Short mmCIF file of C-alpha atoms in Angstrom, two decimals:
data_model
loop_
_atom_site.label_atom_id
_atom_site.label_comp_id
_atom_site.label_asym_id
_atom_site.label_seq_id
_atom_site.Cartn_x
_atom_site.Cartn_y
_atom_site.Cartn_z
CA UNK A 7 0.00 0.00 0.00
CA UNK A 8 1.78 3.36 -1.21
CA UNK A 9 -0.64 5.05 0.22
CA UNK A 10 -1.26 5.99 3.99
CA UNK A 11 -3.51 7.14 6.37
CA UNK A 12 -3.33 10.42 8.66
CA UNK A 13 -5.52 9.87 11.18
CA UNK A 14 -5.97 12.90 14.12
CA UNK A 15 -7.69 12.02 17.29
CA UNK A 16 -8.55 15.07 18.92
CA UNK A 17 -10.30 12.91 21.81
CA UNK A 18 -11.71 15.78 24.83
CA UNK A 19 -9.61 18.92 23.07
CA UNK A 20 -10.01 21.57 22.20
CA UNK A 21 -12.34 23.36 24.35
CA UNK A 22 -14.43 25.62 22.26
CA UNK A 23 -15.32 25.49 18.40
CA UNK A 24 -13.19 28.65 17.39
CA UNK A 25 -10.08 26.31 18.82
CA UNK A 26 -11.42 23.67 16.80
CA UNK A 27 -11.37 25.53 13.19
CA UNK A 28 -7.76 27.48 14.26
CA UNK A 29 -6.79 23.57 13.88
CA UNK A 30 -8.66 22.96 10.56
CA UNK A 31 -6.65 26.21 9.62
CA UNK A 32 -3.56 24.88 10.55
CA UNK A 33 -4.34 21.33 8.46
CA UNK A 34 -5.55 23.57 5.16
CA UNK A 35 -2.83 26.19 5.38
CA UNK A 36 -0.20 22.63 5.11
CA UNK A 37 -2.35 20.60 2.77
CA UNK A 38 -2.67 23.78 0.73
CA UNK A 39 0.71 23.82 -0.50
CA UNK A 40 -0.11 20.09 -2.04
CA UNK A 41 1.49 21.61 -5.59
CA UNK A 42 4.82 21.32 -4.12
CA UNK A 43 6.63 17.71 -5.08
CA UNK A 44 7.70 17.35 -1.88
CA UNK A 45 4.12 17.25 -0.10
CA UNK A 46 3.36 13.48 1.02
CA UNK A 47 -0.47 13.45 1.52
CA UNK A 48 -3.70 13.45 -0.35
CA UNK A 49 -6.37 12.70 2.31
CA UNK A 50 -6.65 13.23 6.06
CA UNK A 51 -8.94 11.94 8.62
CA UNK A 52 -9.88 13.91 11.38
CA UNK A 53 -11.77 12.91 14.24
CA UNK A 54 -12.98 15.89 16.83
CA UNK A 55 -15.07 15.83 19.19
CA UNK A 56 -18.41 15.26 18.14
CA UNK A 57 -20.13 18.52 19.09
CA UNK A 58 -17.73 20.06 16.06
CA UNK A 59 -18.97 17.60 14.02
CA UNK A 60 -21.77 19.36 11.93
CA UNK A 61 -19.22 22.83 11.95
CA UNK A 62 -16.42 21.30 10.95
CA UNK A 63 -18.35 19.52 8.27
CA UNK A 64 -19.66 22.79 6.94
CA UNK A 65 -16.70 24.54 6.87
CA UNK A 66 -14.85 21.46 4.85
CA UNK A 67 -17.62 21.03 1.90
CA UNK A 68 -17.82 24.29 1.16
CA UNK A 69 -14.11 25.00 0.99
CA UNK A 70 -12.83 22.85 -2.11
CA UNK A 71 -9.12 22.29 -0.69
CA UNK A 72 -10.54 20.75 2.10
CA UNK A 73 -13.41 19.23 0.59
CA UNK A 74 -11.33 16.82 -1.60
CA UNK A 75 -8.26 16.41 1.37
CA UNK A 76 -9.82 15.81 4.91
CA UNK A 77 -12.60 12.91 5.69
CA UNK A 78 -14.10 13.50 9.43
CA UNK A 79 -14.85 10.79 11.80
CA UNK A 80 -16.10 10.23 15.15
CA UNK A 81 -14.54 9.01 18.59
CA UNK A 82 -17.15 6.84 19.71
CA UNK A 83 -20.62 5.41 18.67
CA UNK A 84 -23.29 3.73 20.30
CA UNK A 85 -24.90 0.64 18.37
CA UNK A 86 -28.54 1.49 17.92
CA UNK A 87 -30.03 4.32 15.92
CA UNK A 88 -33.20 4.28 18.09
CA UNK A 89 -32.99 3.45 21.96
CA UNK A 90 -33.54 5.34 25.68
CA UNK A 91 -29.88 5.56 25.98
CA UNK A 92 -28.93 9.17 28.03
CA UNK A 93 -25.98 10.87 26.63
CA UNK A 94 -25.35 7.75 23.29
CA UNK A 95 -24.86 9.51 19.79
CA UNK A 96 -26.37 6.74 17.33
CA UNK A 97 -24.33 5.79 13.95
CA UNK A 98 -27.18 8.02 11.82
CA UNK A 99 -26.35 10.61 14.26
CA UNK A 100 -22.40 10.87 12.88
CA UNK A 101 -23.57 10.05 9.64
CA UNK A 102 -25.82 13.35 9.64
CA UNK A 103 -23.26 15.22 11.24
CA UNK A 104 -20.75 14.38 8.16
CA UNK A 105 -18.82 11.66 10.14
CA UNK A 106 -17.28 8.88 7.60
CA UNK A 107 -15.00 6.45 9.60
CA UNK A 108 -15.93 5.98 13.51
CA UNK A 109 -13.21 4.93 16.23
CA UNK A 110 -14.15 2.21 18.24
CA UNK A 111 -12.40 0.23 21.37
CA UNK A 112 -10.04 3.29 22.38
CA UNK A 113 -7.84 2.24 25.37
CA UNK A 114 -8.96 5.58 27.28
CA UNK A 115 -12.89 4.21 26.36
CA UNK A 116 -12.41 0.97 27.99
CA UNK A 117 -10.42 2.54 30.78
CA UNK A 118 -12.91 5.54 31.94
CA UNK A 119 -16.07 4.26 30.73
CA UNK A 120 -15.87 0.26 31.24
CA UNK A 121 -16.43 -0.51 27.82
CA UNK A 122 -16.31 -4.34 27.52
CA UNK A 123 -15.64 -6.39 24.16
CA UNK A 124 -19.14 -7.07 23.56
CA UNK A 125 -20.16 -3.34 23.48
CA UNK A 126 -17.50 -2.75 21.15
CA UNK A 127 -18.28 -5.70 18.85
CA UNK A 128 -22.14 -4.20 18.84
CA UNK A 129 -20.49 -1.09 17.82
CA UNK A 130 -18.60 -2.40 15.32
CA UNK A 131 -21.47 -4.35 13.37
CA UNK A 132 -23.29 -1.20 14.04
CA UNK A 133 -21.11 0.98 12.69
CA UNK A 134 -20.47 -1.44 9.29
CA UNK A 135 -24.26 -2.01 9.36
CA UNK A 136 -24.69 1.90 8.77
CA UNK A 137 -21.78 2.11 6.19
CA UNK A 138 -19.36 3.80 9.03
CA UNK A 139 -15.74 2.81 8.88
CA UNK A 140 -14.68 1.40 12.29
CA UNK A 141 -11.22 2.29 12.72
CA UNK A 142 -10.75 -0.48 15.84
CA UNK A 143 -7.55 0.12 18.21
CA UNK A 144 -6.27 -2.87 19.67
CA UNK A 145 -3.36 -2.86 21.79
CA UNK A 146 -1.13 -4.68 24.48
CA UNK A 147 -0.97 -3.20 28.27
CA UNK A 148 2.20 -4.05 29.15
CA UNK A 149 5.47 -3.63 27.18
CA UNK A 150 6.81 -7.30 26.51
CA UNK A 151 8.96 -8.84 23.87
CA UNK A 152 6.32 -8.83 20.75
CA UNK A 153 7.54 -12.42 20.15
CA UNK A 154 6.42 -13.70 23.37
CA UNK A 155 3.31 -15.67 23.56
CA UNK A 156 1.50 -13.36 26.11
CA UNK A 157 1.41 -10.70 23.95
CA UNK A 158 0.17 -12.99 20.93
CA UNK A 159 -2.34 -14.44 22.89
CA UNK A 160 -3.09 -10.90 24.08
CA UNK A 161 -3.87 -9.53 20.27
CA UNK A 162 -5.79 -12.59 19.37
CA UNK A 163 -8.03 -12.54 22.30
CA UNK A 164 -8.90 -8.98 21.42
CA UNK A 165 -9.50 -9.47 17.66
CA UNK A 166 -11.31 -12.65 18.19
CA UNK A 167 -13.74 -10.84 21.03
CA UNK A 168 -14.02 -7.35 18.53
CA UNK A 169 -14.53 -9.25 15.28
CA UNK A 170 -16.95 -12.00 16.25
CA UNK A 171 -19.40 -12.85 14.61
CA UNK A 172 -18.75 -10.02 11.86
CA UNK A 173 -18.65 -10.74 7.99
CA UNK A 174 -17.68 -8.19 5.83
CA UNK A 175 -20.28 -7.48 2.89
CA UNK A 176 -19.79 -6.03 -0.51
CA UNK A 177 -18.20 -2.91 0.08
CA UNK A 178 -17.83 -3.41 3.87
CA UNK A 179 -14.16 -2.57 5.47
CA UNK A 180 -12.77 -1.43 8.83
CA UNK A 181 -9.27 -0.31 9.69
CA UNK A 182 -7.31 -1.70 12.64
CA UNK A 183 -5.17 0.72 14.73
CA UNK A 184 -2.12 -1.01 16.64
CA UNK A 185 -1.85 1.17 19.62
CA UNK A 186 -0.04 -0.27 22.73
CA UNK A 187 -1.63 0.71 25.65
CA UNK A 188 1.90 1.62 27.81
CA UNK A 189 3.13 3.49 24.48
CA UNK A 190 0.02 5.95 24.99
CA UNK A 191 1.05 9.11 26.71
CA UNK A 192 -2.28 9.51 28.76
CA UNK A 193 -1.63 6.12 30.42
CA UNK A 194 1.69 7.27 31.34
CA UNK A 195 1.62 11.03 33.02
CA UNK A 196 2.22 12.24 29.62
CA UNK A 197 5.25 10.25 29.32
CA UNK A 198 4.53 7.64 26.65
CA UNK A 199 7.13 6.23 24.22
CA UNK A 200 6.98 4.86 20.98
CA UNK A 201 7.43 1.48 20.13
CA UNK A 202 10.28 0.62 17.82
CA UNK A 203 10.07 0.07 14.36
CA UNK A 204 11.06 -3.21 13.95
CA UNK A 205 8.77 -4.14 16.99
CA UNK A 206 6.31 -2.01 15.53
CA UNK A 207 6.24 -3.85 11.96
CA UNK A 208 5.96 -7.29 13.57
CA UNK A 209 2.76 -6.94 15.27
CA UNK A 210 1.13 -5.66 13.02
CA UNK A 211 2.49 -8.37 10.47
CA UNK A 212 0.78 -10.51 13.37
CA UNK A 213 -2.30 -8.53 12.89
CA UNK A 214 -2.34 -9.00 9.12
CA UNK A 215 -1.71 -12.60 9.34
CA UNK A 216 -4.61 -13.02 12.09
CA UNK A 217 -7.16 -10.93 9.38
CA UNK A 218 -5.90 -13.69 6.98
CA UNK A 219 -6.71 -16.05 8.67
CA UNK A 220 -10.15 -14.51 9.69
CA UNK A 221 -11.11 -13.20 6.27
CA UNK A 222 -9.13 -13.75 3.50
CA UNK A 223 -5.08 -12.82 2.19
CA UNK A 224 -6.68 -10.77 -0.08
CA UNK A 225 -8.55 -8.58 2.37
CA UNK A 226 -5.87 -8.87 4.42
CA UNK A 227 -3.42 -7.42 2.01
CA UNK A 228 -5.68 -4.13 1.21
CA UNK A 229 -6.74 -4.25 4.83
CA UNK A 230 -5.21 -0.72 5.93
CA UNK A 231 -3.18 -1.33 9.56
CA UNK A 232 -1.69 1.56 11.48
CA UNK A 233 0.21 2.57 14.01
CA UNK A 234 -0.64 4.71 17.54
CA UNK A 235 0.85 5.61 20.64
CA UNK A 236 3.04 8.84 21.12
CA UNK A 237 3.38 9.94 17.83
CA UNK A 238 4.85 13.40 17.71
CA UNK A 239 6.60 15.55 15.08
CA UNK A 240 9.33 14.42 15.95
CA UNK A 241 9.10 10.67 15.25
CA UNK A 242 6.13 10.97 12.39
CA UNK A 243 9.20 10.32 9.60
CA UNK A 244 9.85 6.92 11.45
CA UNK A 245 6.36 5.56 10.76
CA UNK A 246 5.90 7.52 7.49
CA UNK A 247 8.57 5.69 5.81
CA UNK A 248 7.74 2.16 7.16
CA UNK A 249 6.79 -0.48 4.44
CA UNK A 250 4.48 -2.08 6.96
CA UNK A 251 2.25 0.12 8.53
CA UNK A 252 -0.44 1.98 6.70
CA UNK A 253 -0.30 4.70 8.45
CA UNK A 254 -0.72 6.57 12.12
CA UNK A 255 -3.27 7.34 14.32
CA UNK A 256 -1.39 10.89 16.02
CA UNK A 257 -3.22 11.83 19.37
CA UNK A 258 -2.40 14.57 21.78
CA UNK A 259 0.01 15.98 19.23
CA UNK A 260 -2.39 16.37 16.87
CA UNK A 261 -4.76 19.29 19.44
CA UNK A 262 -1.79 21.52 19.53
CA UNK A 263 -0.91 24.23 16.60
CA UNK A 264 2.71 24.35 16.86
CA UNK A 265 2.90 20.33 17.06
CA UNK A 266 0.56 20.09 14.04
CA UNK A 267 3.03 22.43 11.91
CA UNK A 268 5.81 20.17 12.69
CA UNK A 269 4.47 17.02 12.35
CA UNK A 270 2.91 18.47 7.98
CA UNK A 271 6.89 20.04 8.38
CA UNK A 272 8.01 16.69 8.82
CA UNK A 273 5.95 14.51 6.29
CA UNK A 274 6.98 16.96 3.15
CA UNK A 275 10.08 15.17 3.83
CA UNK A 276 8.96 11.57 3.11
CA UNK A 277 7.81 9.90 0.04
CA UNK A 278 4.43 8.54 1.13
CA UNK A 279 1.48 9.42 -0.26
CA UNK A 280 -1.50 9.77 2.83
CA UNK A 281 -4.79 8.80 2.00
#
């Protein structure tokens, strides 16, 4: 896959919809410059919080460099469209709102809200059911050797719990996000670190291999598979330029103006192509 994906998950920032369109600024005034040979990307996904959803979604269709560059998506989902559920945003919610792709299993979901593996499998088939993308994290909690058998028993239990039960239709796809839980900075007192690349490129050969063995190798060769956990500016190159993963999911870096700069700064550099 020459192409990759750019995902931004804003998660609870920033605070107030002006903030919110100073960072669509920041994305158009990069992505704006796409005549240069050196720029990497061609499509972003950004996922805000979902009270910016309709705004944001405005602002991009009627502005045609972000109309044809940036895709917006959602943090969270609940899995019926119709229910008494206080405070649940239903997938033709999003869908109205402009949302495209939907993230689903987040470590910081499961950690602050309970969420078990049968509420995200519901959301899943919801989500596919309602022609949302899921973009599913999975993700060890402890850093161990990625050729030990704990943490391939720890991968599989989580895909096998997400996934069951799910067939992918005509059309149908999801995206899995490789995010190790002790890599994420807001596990860690803002002190997360990477995993290497090598380390990095096995697992998620591990996670190809297990969607090949759930699905088919041909989904699981066009099945995009990315990387999270404290991506910065200052390491985006590293996973840019990796033959394995598809692409990153950037967090916390990705809710602050000066970080975003670097981080476009940095991909002009690479060859990629985002998508």
């Amino acid at each position: 896959m020459t192409k990759k994906y750019l995902v931004f998950n804003w998660k609870m920032s920033p605070s107030s919809a002006e903030e919110a369109l100073e960072l669509l600024e920041v994305i158009k005034e990069a992505i704006s410059q796409e005549a240069r040979p050196s720029n990497p990307f061609s499509k972003i996904i950004v996922l805000p919080p979902c009270l910016y959803l309709y705004l944001m979604n405005q602002i991009i269709n009627a502005d045609k460099v972000l109309a044809k560059k940036i895709t917006l998506g959602a943090q969270d989902v609940f899995w019926h469209n119709r229910w008494a559920v206080t405070g649940g945003i239903s997938p033709k919610m999003l869908k109205n709102a402009g949302a495209r792709y939907v993230l689903i299993g987040h470590s910081e979901r499961q950690q602050y809200f309970k969420e078990t593996a049968y509420m995200i499998n519901q959301k899943i088939k919801a989500a596919l059911v309602n022609n949302l993308i899921p973009i599913i994290c999975v993700g060890e909690k402890e850093k161990r050797d990625v050729d030990s058998f704990l943490v391939k028993k720890c991968i599989f239990e989580q895909l096998n719990n997400n996934l069951a039960g799910i067939k992918l239709n005509a059309g149908d796809t999801f995206i899995i996000a490789y995010e190790p839980i002790w890599a994420i900075s807001s596990h860690n007192q803002g002190q997360g670190q990477p995993e290497s690349l090598d380390d990095i490129n096995k697992m998620i050969g591990l996670i190809r291999f297990w969607v090949a063995r759930r699905f088919s190798e041909n989904i699981a060769s066009k099945m995009p598979i990315l990387y999270g956990g404290s991506v910065t500016g200052a390491n985006i190159n590293l996973f840019a330029q990796s033959s394995v993963a598809d692409g990153v999911l950037v967090g916390r870096a990705s809710t602050k103006k000066q970080e975003l700069k670097k981080i476009f700064q940095k991909l002009k550099r690479t060859n990629k192509k985002f998508t």
